[in-house]
Amino acid sequence: MFAKGGGSGYVGPIVTVDTVCATVSEARLRFVTITRRRAPERGRRALPGVYVQNGETIAQASDRCLADKCGIVLPSDTQRFTVGVHDSVARDPRGHSLSIAHLALIPNFDDALPDSGTLAAGAVLEPVGAPRTLAFDHDDILEETLAWMRQHLWTEPRVFLGLLGPSPATSGAIADVDEAVTGVRLDPSNLRRRIAASNLFSPTGEQRATGVGRPGKVWRLNR
């Protein structure tokens, strides 16, 4: 609704932000869900979501939600993206609401847990691909976000930056991120061709031992 004095009497839909807070751990893409404590959909798993307050940006609302509901405080260099809007009039039984799908990528998830080192009660970091039926239309939001990540992984350097971090990375680490997002493991020759074709990475001239096989080539992300 417009503020008093706006003149039109317009009443619009509720605006919410639902966040896919994601990281790569053990070569798997994982994201945060919560257990809803209130109706509707009480007791079901859901993406962390919140109403956007007057005077608040989407990023600020997402930060507030993750802190209050998950115990997550995003580092200042977190890579964030708005990936879509979900506007079905039937998506929420409380009334017409627009959901802004927000993506936050964290290279080291422990860095986002500054207080106790654990997620808040009811919040879970779970792997993509596990069977689930999330509340509302959150399955659709998640799938749209994953599709966006697959589409932009090798064209938008901030996606790799958000999952690898700013430090140079080995070929194996790059392959882990690619596999986590796409679901397909590239063999070394195809990975080299993909890296070269993307122009996202430059070789540092170093090699780094990974504990398995030969030392891996080290790459710097071009930003």
PDB file of C-alpha atoms in Angstrom:
ATOM      1  CA  MET A   1       0.000   0.000   0.000  1.00  0.00           C
ATOM      2  CA  PHE A   2       1.160   3.527  -0.727  1.00  0.00           C
ATOM      3  CA  ALA A   3       2.034   5.717   2.240  1.00  0.00           C
ATOM      4  CA  LYS A   4      -0.627   8.098   3.528  1.00  0.00           C
ATOM      5  CA  GLY A   5      -0.924  11.024   1.180  1.00  0.00           C
ATOM      6  CA  GLY A   6      -0.027   8.995  -1.906  1.00  0.00           C
ATOM      7  CA  GLY A   7      -3.506   9.673  -3.226  1.00  0.00           C
ATOM      8  CA  SER A   8      -4.370   6.482  -5.086  1.00  0.00           C
ATOM      9  CA  GLY A   9      -5.392   4.077  -2.327  1.00  0.00           C
ATOM     10  CA  TYR A  10      -3.514   1.354  -4.191  1.00  0.00           C
ATOM     11  CA  VAL A  11      -3.102  -1.940  -2.350  1.00  0.00           C
ATOM     12  CA  GLY A  12      -0.620  -4.323  -3.956  1.00  0.00           C
ATOM     13  CA  PRO A  13       0.614  -7.835  -3.251  1.00  0.00           C
ATOM     14  CA  ILE A  14       2.900  -8.711  -0.379  1.00  0.00           C
ATOM     15  CA  VAL A  15       6.600  -8.734  -1.338  1.00  0.00           C
ATOM     16  CA  THR A  16       8.790 -11.482   0.099  1.00  0.00           C
ATOM     17  CA  VAL A  17      12.332 -12.698  -0.469  1.00  0.00           C
ATOM     18  CA  ASP A  18      13.175 -16.406  -0.445  1.00  0.00           C
ATOM     19  CA  THR A  19      16.885 -17.158  -0.322  1.00  0.00           C
ATOM     20  CA  VAL A  20      18.858 -20.074  -1.704  1.00  0.00           C
ATOM     21  CA  CYS A  21      21.959 -19.894   0.506  1.00  0.00           C
ATOM     22  CA  ALA A  22      24.386 -22.334  -1.116  1.00  0.00           C
ATOM     23  CA  THR A  23      27.885 -23.714  -0.746  1.00  0.00           C
ATOM     24  CA  VAL A  24      29.974 -26.577  -2.133  1.00  0.00           C
ATOM     25  CA  SER A  25      31.062 -29.130   0.465  1.00  0.00           C
ATOM     26  CA  GLU A  26      32.616 -32.533  -0.250  1.00  0.00           C
ATOM     27  CA  ALA A  27      32.050 -31.946  -3.989  1.00  0.00           C
ATOM     28  CA  ARG A  28      28.290 -31.532  -3.461  1.00  0.00           C
ATOM     29  CA  LEU A  29      26.187 -28.407  -3.776  1.00  0.00           C
ATOM     30  CA  ARG A  30      24.291 -27.833  -0.542  1.00  0.00           C
ATOM     31  CA  PHE A  31      21.706 -25.254   0.488  1.00  0.00           C
ATOM     32  CA  VAL A  32      19.952 -24.158   3.662  1.00  0.00           C
ATOM     33  CA  THR A  33      16.385 -25.045   4.553  1.00  0.00           C
ATOM     34  CA  ILE A  34      14.375 -24.370   7.696  1.00  0.00           C
ATOM     35  CA  THR A  35      11.421 -26.037   9.384  1.00  0.00           C
ATOM     36  CA  ARG A  36       8.431 -23.716   9.372  1.00  0.00           C
ATOM     37  CA  ARG A  37       7.215 -23.009  12.905  1.00  0.00           C
ATOM     38  CA  ARG A  38       3.934 -21.321  11.995  1.00  0.00           C
ATOM     39  CA  ALA A  39       0.943 -21.919   9.765  1.00  0.00           C
ATOM     40  CA  PRO A  40       0.551 -22.167   6.881  1.00  0.00           C
ATOM     41  CA  GLU A  41       2.740 -25.180   6.085  1.00  0.00           C
ATOM     42  CA  ARG A  42       3.789 -25.539   9.707  1.00  0.00           C
ATOM     43  CA  GLY A  43       6.357 -28.317  10.202  1.00  0.00           C
ATOM     44  CA  ARG A  44       7.394 -28.479   6.541  1.00  0.00           C
ATOM     45  CA  ARG A  45      10.820 -27.722   5.161  1.00  0.00           C
ATOM     46  CA  ALA A  46      11.163 -24.429   3.298  1.00  0.00           C
ATOM     47  CA  LEU A  47      13.702 -21.972   1.978  1.00  0.00           C
ATOM     48  CA  PRO A  48      14.438 -19.146   4.429  1.00  0.00           C
ATOM     49  CA  GLY A  49      11.952 -16.422   3.559  1.00  0.00           C
ATOM     50  CA  VAL A  50      10.662 -13.169   4.993  1.00  0.00           C
ATOM     51  CA  TYR A  51       8.458 -10.188   4.170  1.00  0.00           C
ATOM     52  CA  VAL A  52      10.392  -7.227   2.791  1.00  0.00           C
ATOM     53  CA  GLN A  53       9.841  -4.305   5.157  1.00  0.00           C
ATOM     54  CA  ASN A  54       9.281  -0.705   4.115  1.00  0.00           C
ATOM     55  CA  GLY A  55      12.631   0.966   3.460  1.00  0.00           C
ATOM     56  CA  GLU A  56      14.476  -2.354   3.220  1.00  0.00           C
ATOM     57  CA  THR A  57      16.350  -3.681   0.184  1.00  0.00           C
ATOM     58  CA  ILE A  58      16.075  -7.289  -0.993  1.00  0.00           C
ATOM     59  CA  ALA A  59      19.618  -7.987   0.235  1.00  0.00           C
ATOM     60  CA  GLN A  60      18.886  -6.440   3.634  1.00  0.00           C
ATOM     61  CA  ALA A  61      15.718  -8.494   4.017  1.00  0.00           C
ATOM     62  CA  SER A  62      17.598 -11.648   3.046  1.00  0.00           C
ATOM     63  CA  ASP A  63      20.347 -10.863   5.569  1.00  0.00           C
ATOM     64  CA  ARG A  64      17.775 -10.307   8.321  1.00  0.00           C
ATOM     65  CA  CYS A  65      16.036 -13.578   7.499  1.00  0.00           C
ATOM     66  CA  LEU A  66      19.218 -15.658   7.427  1.00  0.00           C
ATOM     67  CA  ALA A  67      20.429 -14.162  10.708  1.00  0.00           C
ATOM     68  CA  ASP A  68      17.112 -14.508  12.558  1.00  0.00           C
ATOM     69  CA  LYS A  69      16.013 -17.901  11.250  1.00  0.00           C
ATOM     70  CA  CYS A  70      19.287 -19.666  10.489  1.00  0.00           C
ATOM     71  CA  GLY A  71      22.036 -18.075  12.603  1.00  0.00           C
ATOM     72  CA  ILE A  72      23.879 -17.173   9.377  1.00  0.00           C
ATOM     73  CA  VAL A  73      25.737 -13.881   9.017  1.00  0.00           C
ATOM     74  CA  LEU A  74      26.897 -13.540   5.432  1.00  0.00           C
ATOM     75  CA  PRO A  75      30.487 -12.302   4.969  1.00  0.00           C
ATOM     76  CA  SER A  76      30.741  -8.886   3.334  1.00  0.00           C
ATOM     77  CA  ASP A  77      32.214 -10.382   0.149  1.00  0.00           C
ATOM     78  CA  THR A  78      29.348 -12.854  -0.351  1.00  0.00           C
ATOM     79  CA  GLN A  79      28.347 -13.110  -4.009  1.00  0.00           C
ATOM     80  CA  ARG A  80      24.600 -12.487  -4.344  1.00  0.00           C
ATOM     81  CA  PHE A  81      22.174 -12.555  -7.235  1.00  0.00           C
ATOM     82  CA  THR A  82      18.484 -11.930  -7.809  1.00  0.00           C
ATOM     83  CA  VAL A  83      17.490 -14.778 -10.107  1.00  0.00           C
ATOM     84  CA  GLY A  84      13.739 -14.440 -10.589  1.00  0.00           C
ATOM     85  CA  VAL A  85      10.282 -13.420  -9.394  1.00  0.00           C
ATOM     86  CA  HIS A  86       7.498 -15.876  -8.569  1.00  0.00           C
ATOM     87  CA  ASP A  87       4.091 -14.236  -8.740  1.00  0.00           C
ATOM     88  CA  SER A  88       1.353 -16.872  -8.883  1.00  0.00           C
ATOM     89  CA  VAL A  89      -1.704 -15.473  -7.126  1.00  0.00           C
ATOM     90  CA  ALA A  90      -2.219 -18.894  -5.497  1.00  0.00           C
ATOM     91  CA  ARG A  91       1.316 -19.444  -4.227  1.00  0.00           C
ATOM     92  CA  ASP A  92       0.517 -18.367  -0.653  1.00  0.00           C
ATOM     93  CA  PRO A  93      -2.828 -19.033   1.095  1.00  0.00           C
ATOM     94  CA  ARG A  94      -2.399 -15.848   3.153  1.00  0.00           C
ATOM     95  CA  GLY A  95      -2.889 -13.719   0.047  1.00  0.00           C
ATOM     96  CA  HIS A  96      -1.257 -12.641  -3.177  1.00  0.00           C
ATOM     97  CA  SER A  97       2.503 -12.349  -2.712  1.00  0.00           C
ATOM     98  CA  LEU A  98       5.478 -11.807  -4.985  1.00  0.00           C
ATOM     99  CA  SER A  99       8.555 -13.829  -4.067  1.00  0.00           C
ATOM    100  CA  ILE A 100      11.968 -12.505  -5.073  1.00  0.00           C
ATOM    101  CA  ALA A 101      14.288 -15.493  -5.531  1.00  0.00           C
ATOM    102  CA  HIS A 102      17.655 -14.497  -4.065  1.00  0.00           C
ATOM    103  CA  LEU A 103      20.887 -16.501  -4.326  1.00  0.00           C
ATOM    104  CA  ALA A 104      23.762 -16.182  -1.849  1.00  0.00           C
ATOM    105  CA  LEU A 105      26.958 -18.176  -2.481  1.00  0.00           C
ATOM    106  CA  ILE A 106      29.388 -18.947   0.345  1.00  0.00           C
ATOM    107  CA  PRO A 107      32.797 -20.552  -0.396  1.00  0.00           C
ATOM    108  CA  ASN A 108      33.482 -21.517   3.237  1.00  0.00           C
ATOM    109  CA  PHE A 109      30.223 -22.104   5.059  1.00  0.00           C
ATOM    110  CA  ASP A 110      31.807 -22.036   8.524  1.00  0.00           C
ATOM    111  CA  ASP A 111      32.673 -18.368   7.950  1.00  0.00           C
ATOM    112  CA  ALA A 112      28.944 -17.585   7.988  1.00  0.00           C
ATOM    113  CA  LEU A 113      28.431 -19.110  11.451  1.00  0.00           C
ATOM    114  CA  PRO A 114      30.244 -16.609  13.667  1.00  0.00           C
ATOM    115  CA  ASP A 115      28.489 -17.193  16.994  1.00  0.00           C
ATOM    116  CA  SER A 116      28.201 -20.872  17.923  1.00  0.00           C
ATOM    117  CA  GLY A 117      29.631 -22.382  14.756  1.00  0.00           C
ATOM    118  CA  THR A 118      26.352 -24.200  14.161  1.00  0.00           C
ATOM    119  CA  LEU A 119      23.096 -23.413  12.423  1.00  0.00           C
ATOM    120  CA  ALA A 120      20.099 -22.276  14.444  1.00  0.00           C
ATOM    121  CA  ALA A 121      17.590 -24.887  15.577  1.00  0.00           C
ATOM    122  CA  GLY A 122      15.464 -26.068  12.661  1.00  0.00           C
ATOM    123  CA  ALA A 123      17.940 -24.946  10.004  1.00  0.00           C
ATOM    124  CA  VAL A 124      19.767 -27.591   7.971  1.00  0.00           C
ATOM    125  CA  LEU A 125      22.423 -27.574   5.259  1.00  0.00           C
ATOM    126  CA  GLU A 126      21.247 -30.280   2.886  1.00  0.00           C
ATOM    127  CA  PRO A 127      22.497 -31.572  -0.459  1.00  0.00           C
ATOM    128  CA  VAL A 128      20.864 -30.736  -3.741  1.00  0.00           C
ATOM    129  CA  GLY A 129      19.324 -33.851  -5.264  1.00  0.00           C
ATOM    130  CA  ALA A 130      17.934 -35.385  -2.073  1.00  0.00           C
ATOM    131  CA  PRO A 131      14.201 -36.212  -2.264  1.00  0.00           C
ATOM    132  CA  ARG A 132      12.129 -33.336  -0.895  1.00  0.00           C
ATOM    133  CA  THR A 133       8.846 -31.488  -1.156  1.00  0.00           C
ATOM    134  CA  LEU A 134       9.361 -27.963   0.089  1.00  0.00           C
ATOM    135  CA  ALA A 135       6.564 -25.698   1.304  1.00  0.00           C
ATOM    136  CA  PHE A 136       4.688 -23.288  -0.975  1.00  0.00           C
ATOM    137  CA  ASP A 137       6.378 -23.130  -4.402  1.00  0.00           C
ATOM    138  CA  HIS A 138       9.883 -23.380  -2.984  1.00  0.00           C
ATOM    139  CA  ASP A 139      10.714 -26.469  -5.059  1.00  0.00           C
ATOM    140  CA  ASP A 140      10.102 -24.327  -8.147  1.00  0.00           C
ATOM    141  CA  ILE A 141      12.221 -21.498  -6.735  1.00  0.00           C
ATOM    142  CA  LEU A 142      15.055 -23.910  -5.982  1.00  0.00           C
ATOM    143  CA  GLU A 143      14.925 -25.530  -9.426  1.00  0.00           C
ATOM    144  CA  GLU A 144      14.878 -22.143 -11.168  1.00  0.00           C
ATOM    145  CA  THR A 145      17.877 -21.044  -9.120  1.00  0.00           C
ATOM    146  CA  LEU A 146      19.814 -24.232  -9.894  1.00  0.00           C
ATOM    147  CA  ALA A 147      19.053 -23.814 -13.600  1.00  0.00           C
ATOM    148  CA  TRP A 148      20.314 -20.217 -13.406  1.00  0.00           C
ATOM    149  CA  MET A 149      23.547 -21.423 -11.783  1.00  0.00           C
ATOM    150  CA  ARG A 150      24.104 -24.061 -14.480  1.00  0.00           C
ATOM    151  CA  GLN A 151      23.487 -21.471 -17.187  1.00  0.00           C
ATOM    152  CA  HIS A 152      25.829 -18.853 -15.726  1.00  0.00           C
ATOM    153  CA  LEU A 153      28.585 -20.941 -14.109  1.00  0.00           C
ATOM    154  CA  TRP A 154      31.005 -20.616 -17.029  1.00  0.00           C
ATOM    155  CA  THR A 155      29.954 -17.140 -18.175  1.00  0.00           C
ATOM    156  CA  GLU A 156      29.598 -15.135 -14.939  1.00  0.00           C
ATOM    157  CA  PRO A 157      32.867 -15.154 -12.939  1.00  0.00           C
ATOM    158  CA  ARG A 158      31.102 -14.200  -9.720  1.00  0.00           C
ATOM    159  CA  VAL A 159      29.453 -17.645  -9.577  1.00  0.00           C
ATOM    160  CA  PHE A 160      32.815 -19.408  -9.409  1.00  0.00           C
ATOM    161  CA  LEU A 161      34.061 -16.659  -7.096  1.00  0.00           C
ATOM    162  CA  GLY A 162      31.124 -17.280  -4.775  1.00  0.00           C
ATOM    163  CA  LEU A 163      31.781 -21.023  -4.601  1.00  0.00           C
ATOM    164  CA  LEU A 164      35.597 -21.126  -4.747  1.00  0.00           C
ATOM    165  CA  GLY A 165      36.513 -17.910  -2.964  1.00  0.00           C
ATOM    166  CA  PRO A 166      39.135 -15.371  -4.109  1.00  0.00           C
ATOM    167  CA  SER A 167      42.245 -17.543  -3.646  1.00  0.00           C
ATOM    168  CA  PRO A 168      43.792 -19.425  -6.576  1.00  0.00           C
ATOM    169  CA  ALA A 169      42.323 -22.902  -6.994  1.00  0.00           C
ATOM    170  CA  THR A 170      43.495 -26.224  -8.360  1.00  0.00           C
ATOM    171  CA  SER A 171      41.991 -27.929 -11.389  1.00  0.00           C
ATOM    172  CA  GLY A 172      40.472 -30.443  -8.976  1.00  0.00           C
ATOM    173  CA  ALA A 173      38.683 -27.727  -6.986  1.00  0.00           C
ATOM    174  CA  ILE A 174      37.311 -26.198 -10.195  1.00  0.00           C
ATOM    175  CA  ALA A 175      36.142 -29.648 -11.296  1.00  0.00           C
ATOM    176  CA  ASP A 176      34.460 -30.171  -7.916  1.00  0.00           C
ATOM    177  CA  VAL A 177      32.463 -26.959  -8.291  1.00  0.00           C
ATOM    178  CA  ASP A 178      31.508 -27.762 -11.873  1.00  0.00           C
ATOM    179  CA  GLU A 179      30.349 -31.253 -10.875  1.00  0.00           C
ATOM    180  CA  ALA A 180      28.439 -29.926  -7.869  1.00  0.00           C
ATOM    181  CA  VAL A 181      26.503 -27.463 -10.034  1.00  0.00           C
ATOM    182  CA  THR A 182      26.049 -29.479 -13.235  1.00  0.00           C
ATOM    183  CA  GLY A 183      25.972 -33.023 -11.863  1.00  0.00           C
ATOM    184  CA  VAL A 184      28.589 -34.179 -14.401  1.00  0.00           C
ATOM    185  CA  ARG A 185      32.270 -34.846 -13.696  1.00  0.00           C
ATOM    186  CA  LEU A 186      34.521 -33.531 -16.464  1.00  0.00           C
ATOM    187  CA  ASP A 187      37.604 -35.591 -17.274  1.00  0.00           C
ATOM    188  CA  PRO A 188      40.897 -33.632 -17.114  1.00  0.00           C
ATOM    189  CA  SER A 189      41.162 -33.012 -20.872  1.00  0.00           C
ATOM    190  CA  ASN A 190      37.576 -31.732 -21.156  1.00  0.00           C
ATOM    191  CA  LEU A 191      38.086 -29.592 -18.059  1.00  0.00           C
ATOM    192  CA  ARG A 192      41.170 -27.983 -19.607  1.00  0.00           C
ATOM    193  CA  ARG A 193      39.222 -27.232 -22.779  1.00  0.00           C
ATOM    194  CA  ARG A 194      36.333 -25.784 -20.784  1.00  0.00           C
ATOM    195  CA  ILE A 195      38.670 -23.551 -18.778  1.00  0.00           C
ATOM    196  CA  ALA A 196      40.433 -22.336 -21.919  1.00  0.00           C
ATOM    197  CA  ALA A 197      37.183 -21.651 -23.786  1.00  0.00           C
ATOM    198  CA  SER A 198      35.666 -19.721 -20.885  1.00  0.00           C
ATOM    199  CA  ASN A 199      38.531 -17.235 -20.361  1.00  0.00           C
ATOM    200  CA  LEU A 200      37.527 -17.215 -16.687  1.00  0.00           C
ATOM    201  CA  PHE A 201      40.841 -18.521 -15.357  1.00  0.00           C
ATOM    202  CA  SER A 202      44.542 -17.871 -15.912  1.00  0.00           C
ATOM    203  CA  PRO A 203      47.316 -20.301 -14.889  1.00  0.00           C
ATOM    204  CA  THR A 204      49.523 -19.150 -12.025  1.00  0.00           C
ATOM    205  CA  GLY A 205      52.413 -21.399 -13.091  1.00  0.00           C
ATOM    206  CA  GLU A 206      52.169 -23.257  -9.780  1.00  0.00           C
ATOM    207  CA  GLN A 207      51.134 -26.775  -8.881  1.00  0.00           C
ATOM    208  CA  ARG A 208      49.576 -27.868  -5.620  1.00  0.00           C
ATOM    209  CA  ALA A 209      49.470 -31.305  -4.018  1.00  0.00           C
ATOM    210  CA  THR A 210      45.926 -32.493  -3.373  1.00  0.00           C
ATOM    211  CA  GLY A 211      46.756 -35.718  -1.570  1.00  0.00           C
ATOM    212  CA  VAL A 212      45.679 -37.937  -4.475  1.00  0.00           C
ATOM    213  CA  GLY A 213      47.694 -38.455  -7.650  1.00  0.00           C
ATOM    214  CA  ARG A 214      49.885 -35.824  -9.215  1.00  0.00           C
ATOM    215  CA  PRO A 215      49.916 -32.206  -8.010  1.00  0.00           C
ATOM    216  CA  GLY A 216      47.164 -30.162  -9.589  1.00  0.00           C
ATOM    217  CA  LYS A 217      47.615 -27.096 -11.766  1.00  0.00           C
ATOM    218  CA  VAL A 218      46.710 -23.858  -9.986  1.00  0.00           C
ATOM    219  CA  TRP A 219      44.462 -21.236 -11.593  1.00  0.00           C
ATOM    220  CA  ARG A 220      43.581 -17.634 -10.786  1.00  0.00           C
ATOM    221  CA  LEU A 221      40.052 -16.425 -11.476  1.00  0.00           C
ATOM    222  CA  ASN A 222      39.915 -13.483 -13.881  1.00  0.00           C
ATOM    223  CA  ARG A 223      37.769 -10.710 -12.397  1.00  0.00           C
TER     224      ARG A 223
END
